[in-house]
């Protein structure tokens, strides 16, 4: 994992609350936030998502665990 990605992941871990938004996780994945929202509503992502109307939230602990697993496996 490069230093920039590690810093972004550390910042997410320090963010208060149990949820993340698409704009929080998009920079780490280098994916478009709107694409994450669409796929999150469809529940078509490799990590959990919780759609609430037009908003999609991602459980912080599950997302961070998934990212760390991907990094160990060669994301």
CSV table of N, CA and C in Angstrom, one decimal:
chain,number,residue,atom,x,y,z
A,1,UNK,N,0.9,-1.2,0.0
A,1,UNK,CA,0.0,0.0,0.0
A,1,UNK,C,0.9,1.2,0.0
A,2,UNK,N,0.6,2.2,-0.9
A,2,UNK,CA,1.4,3.4,-0.9
A,2,UNK,C,1.0,4.3,0.3
A,3,UNK,N,1.9,5.3,0.5
A,3,UNK,CA,1.7,6.1,1.7
A,3,UNK,C,0.4,7.0,1.6
A,4,UNK,N,0.1,7.4,0.4
A,4,UNK,CA,-1.2,8.2,0.2
A,4,UNK,C,-2.4,7.4,0.6
A,5,UNK,N,-2.5,6.1,0.1
A,5,UNK,CA,-3.6,5.3,0.4
A,5,UNK,C,-3.7,5.0,1.9
A,6,UNK,N,-2.5,4.7,2.5
A,6,UNK,CA,-2.5,4.4,3.9
A,6,UNK,C,-3.0,5.7,4.7
A,7,UNK,N,-2.6,6.9,4.3
A,7,UNK,CA,-3.1,8.1,5.0
A,7,UNK,C,-4.6,8.3,4.8
A,8,UNK,N,-5.1,8.0,3.6
A,8,UNK,CA,-6.5,8.1,3.4
A,8,UNK,C,-7.3,7.1,4.3
A,9,UNK,N,-6.8,5.9,4.3
A,9,UNK,CA,-7.4,4.8,5.2
A,9,UNK,C,-7.4,5.2,6.6
A,10,UNK,N,-6.3,5.7,7.1
A,10,UNK,CA,-6.2,6.2,8.5
A,10,UNK,C,-7.1,7.3,8.8
A,11,UNK,N,-7.3,8.2,7.9
A,11,UNK,CA,-8.3,9.3,8.0
A,11,UNK,C,-9.7,8.7,8.2
A,12,UNK,N,-10.0,7.7,7.4
A,12,UNK,CA,-11.4,7.1,7.4
A,12,UNK,C,-11.6,6.5,8.8
A,13,UNK,N,-10.5,5.8,9.3
A,13,UNK,CA,-10.7,5.1,10.6
A,13,UNK,C,-10.9,6.1,11.7
A,14,UNK,N,-10.4,7.3,11.6
A,14,UNK,CA,-10.5,8.3,12.6
A,14,UNK,C,-11.9,9.1,12.5
A,15,UNK,N,-12.5,9.0,11.4
A,15,UNK,CA,-13.8,9.7,11.1
A,15,UNK,C,-14.8,9.2,12.1
A,16,UNK,N,-15.5,10.1,12.8
A,16,UNK,CA,-16.5,9.7,13.8
A,16,UNK,C,-17.7,9.0,13.1
A,17,UNK,N,-18.3,8.1,13.9
A,17,UNK,CA,-19.5,7.4,13.4
A,17,UNK,C,-19.2,6.1,12.7
A,18,UNK,N,-20.2,5.3,12.6
A,18,UNK,CA,-20.1,4.0,12.0
A,18,UNK,C,-20.2,3.9,10.5
A,19,UNK,N,-20.5,5.0,9.9
A,19,UNK,CA,-20.9,5.0,8.4
A,19,UNK,C,-19.9,5.9,7.6
A,20,UNK,N,-19.7,5.5,6.4
A,20,UNK,CA,-19.0,6.3,5.4
A,20,UNK,C,-19.9,6.5,4.2
A,21,UNK,N,-19.6,7.6,3.5
A,21,UNK,CA,-20.4,7.9,2.3
A,21,UNK,C,-19.5,7.6,1.0
A,22,UNK,N,-20.1,7.7,-0.1
A,22,UNK,CA,-19.4,7.4,-1.4
A,22,UNK,C,-18.3,8.4,-1.6
A,23,UNK,N,-18.5,9.6,-1.2
A,23,UNK,CA,-17.4,10.6,-1.3
A,23,UNK,C,-16.2,10.4,-0.4
A,24,UNK,N,-16.5,9.6,0.7
A,24,UNK,CA,-15.4,9.2,1.6
A,24,UNK,C,-14.5,8.1,1.0
A,25,UNK,N,-15.2,7.1,0.4
A,25,UNK,CA,-14.4,6.0,0.0
A,25,UNK,C,-13.9,6.0,-1.5
A,26,UNK,N,-14.5,6.9,-2.3
A,26,UNK,CA,-14.2,7.0,-3.7
A,26,UNK,C,-12.7,7.2,-3.9
A,27,UNK,N,-12.0,8.1,-3.2
A,27,UNK,CA,-10.6,8.4,-3.4
A,27,UNK,C,-9.7,7.2,-3.2
A,28,UNK,N,-10.1,6.4,-2.2
A,28,UNK,CA,-9.3,5.2,-1.9
A,28,UNK,C,-9.4,4.2,-3.0
A,29,UNK,N,-10.6,4.0,-3.5
A,29,UNK,CA,-10.8,3.0,-4.6
A,29,UNK,C,-10.5,3.5,-6.0
A,30,UNK,N,-10.4,4.8,-6.1
A,30,UNK,CA,-10.2,5.5,-7.4
A,30,UNK,C,-11.4,5.2,-8.3
A,31,UNK,N,-12.6,5.2,-7.7
A,31,UNK,CA,-13.9,5.0,-8.4
A,31,UNK,C,-14.7,6.3,-8.3
A,32,UNK,N,-15.6,6.5,-9.2
A,32,UNK,CA,-16.5,7.6,-9.2
A,32,UNK,C,-17.5,7.5,-8.0
A,33,UNK,N,-17.7,8.6,-7.2
A,33,UNK,CA,-18.7,8.5,-6.2
A,33,UNK,C,-20.1,8.1,-6.6
A,34,UNK,N,-20.5,8.7,-7.8
A,34,UNK,CA,-21.9,8.4,-8.3
A,34,UNK,C,-22.0,6.9,-8.7
A,35,UNK,N,-21.0,6.4,-9.2
A,35,UNK,CA,-21.0,5.0,-9.6
A,35,UNK,C,-21.2,4.1,-8.3
A,36,UNK,N,-20.5,4.5,-7.3
A,36,UNK,CA,-20.6,3.8,-6.0
A,36,UNK,C,-22.0,3.9,-5.4
A,37,UNK,N,-22.6,5.0,-5.6
A,37,UNK,CA,-24.0,5.2,-5.1
A,37,UNK,C,-25.0,4.3,-5.9
A,38,UNK,N,-24.8,4.3,-7.2
A,38,UNK,CA,-25.7,3.4,-8.0
A,38,UNK,C,-25.5,2.0,-7.7
A,39,UNK,N,-24.2,1.5,-7.7
A,39,UNK,CA,-24.0,0.1,-7.4
A,39,UNK,C,-24.3,-0.2,-5.9
A,40,UNK,N,-24.2,0.7,-5.0
A,40,UNK,CA,-24.6,0.5,-3.6
A,40,UNK,C,-26.1,0.3,-3.5
A,41,UNK,N,-26.9,1.1,-4.3
A,41,UNK,CA,-28.3,0.9,-4.2
A,41,UNK,C,-28.7,-0.4,-4.8
A,42,UNK,N,-28.0,-0.9,-5.8
A,42,UNK,CA,-28.2,-2.2,-6.4
A,42,UNK,C,-27.6,-3.4,-5.5
A,43,UNK,N,-26.8,-3.0,-4.5
A,43,UNK,CA,-26.1,-3.9,-3.7
A,43,UNK,C,-25.2,-4.8,-4.5
A,44,UNK,N,-24.5,-4.2,-5.4
A,44,UNK,CA,-23.7,-4.9,-6.4
A,44,UNK,C,-22.2,-4.4,-6.2
A,45,UNK,N,-21.8,-4.4,-4.9
A,45,UNK,CA,-20.4,-4.1,-4.6
A,45,UNK,C,-19.8,-5.2,-3.8
A,46,UNK,N,-18.5,-5.4,-3.8
A,46,UNK,CA,-17.9,-6.5,-3.0
A,46,UNK,C,-17.8,-6.2,-1.5
A,47,UNK,N,-18.4,-5.1,-1.1
A,47,UNK,CA,-18.4,-4.8,0.4
A,47,UNK,C,-19.9,-4.3,0.7
A,48,UNK,N,-20.3,-4.3,1.9
A,48,UNK,CA,-21.7,-4.0,2.3
A,48,UNK,C,-22.0,-2.5,2.0
A,49,UNK,N,-23.3,-2.3,1.7
A,49,UNK,CA,-23.8,-1.0,1.5
A,49,UNK,C,-25.3,-1.0,2.0
A,50,UNK,N,-25.7,0.2,2.5
A,50,UNK,CA,-27.0,0.4,3.1
A,50,UNK,C,-27.7,1.6,2.4
A,51,UNK,N,-28.6,1.3,1.4
A,51,UNK,CA,-29.3,2.4,0.7
A,51,UNK,C,-30.4,2.9,1.6
A,52,UNK,N,-30.6,4.2,1.6
A,52,UNK,CA,-31.6,4.9,2.3
A,52,UNK,C,-32.2,6.0,1.4
A,53,UNK,N,-33.2,5.7,0.6
A,53,UNK,CA,-33.7,6.6,-0.4
A,53,UNK,C,-32.6,7.0,-1.4
A,54,UNK,N,-32.2,8.2,-1.5
A,54,UNK,CA,-31.2,8.7,-2.4
A,54,UNK,C,-29.8,8.5,-1.9
A,55,UNK,N,-29.7,8.3,-0.6
A,55,UNK,CA,-28.4,8.2,0.1
A,55,UNK,C,-28.0,6.7,0.2
A,56,UNK,N,-26.7,6.5,0.1
A,56,UNK,CA,-26.1,5.2,0.3
A,56,UNK,C,-25.0,5.3,1.3
A,57,UNK,N,-25.1,4.5,2.4
A,57,UNK,CA,-24.1,4.5,3.4
A,57,UNK,C,-23.3,3.2,3.4
A,58,UNK,N,-22.1,3.2,3.8
A,58,UNK,CA,-21.2,2.1,3.8
A,58,UNK,C,-20.7,1.9,5.3
A,59,UNK,N,-20.9,0.7,5.8
A,59,UNK,CA,-20.4,0.4,7.2
A,59,UNK,C,-18.9,0.6,7.2
A,60,UNK,N,-18.4,1.5,8.1
A,60,UNK,CA,-17.0,1.8,8.1
A,60,UNK,C,-16.2,0.6,8.4
A,61,UNK,N,-16.5,-0.2,9.5
A,61,UNK,CA,-15.7,-1.3,9.8
A,61,UNK,C,-15.6,-2.3,8.7
A,62,UNK,N,-16.7,-2.6,8.1
A,62,UNK,CA,-16.7,-3.6,7.0
A,62,UNK,C,-15.9,-3.1,5.8
A,63,UNK,N,-16.0,-1.8,5.5
A,63,UNK,CA,-15.3,-1.3,4.3
A,63,UNK,C,-13.8,-1.4,4.6
A,64,UNK,N,-13.4,-0.9,5.7
A,64,UNK,CA,-11.9,-0.9,6.1
A,64,UNK,C,-11.4,-2.3,6.1
A,65,UNK,N,-12.1,-3.3,6.6
A,65,UNK,CA,-11.7,-4.7,6.6
A,65,UNK,C,-11.5,-5.2,5.2
A,66,UNK,N,-12.5,-4.8,4.4
A,66,UNK,CA,-12.4,-5.3,3.0
A,66,UNK,C,-11.2,-4.7,2.3
A,67,UNK,N,-11.0,-3.4,2.4
A,67,UNK,CA,-9.8,-2.8,1.8
A,67,UNK,C,-8.5,-3.4,2.3
A,68,UNK,N,-8.4,-3.6,3.6
A,68,UNK,CA,-7.2,-4.2,4.1
A,68,UNK,C,-7.0,-5.6,3.6
A,69,UNK,N,-8.1,-6.4,3.4
A,69,UNK,CA,-8.0,-7.7,2.8
A,69,UNK,C,-7.5,-7.7,1.4
A,70,UNK,N,-8.1,-6.7,0.6
A,70,UNK,CA,-7.7,-6.6,-0.8
A,70,UNK,C,-6.2,-6.2,-0.9
A,71,UNK,N,-5.7,-5.4,0.0
A,71,UNK,CA,-4.3,-4.9,-0.1
A,71,UNK,C,-3.4,-6.1,0.2
A,72,UNK,N,-3.8,-6.9,1.2
A,72,UNK,CA,-3.0,-8.1,1.5
A,72,UNK,C,-3.0,-9.1,0.3
A,73,UNK,N,-4.1,-9.1,-0.4
A,73,UNK,CA,-4.2,-10.1,-1.5
A,73,UNK,C,-3.7,-9.4,-2.8
A,74,UNK,N,-3.3,-8.2,-2.8
A,74,UNK,CA,-2.7,-7.6,-4.0
A,74,UNK,C,-3.8,-6.8,-4.8
A,75,UNK,N,-4.5,-5.9,-4.1
A,75,UNK,CA,-5.6,-5.1,-4.7
A,75,UNK,C,-5.1,-4.6,-6.0
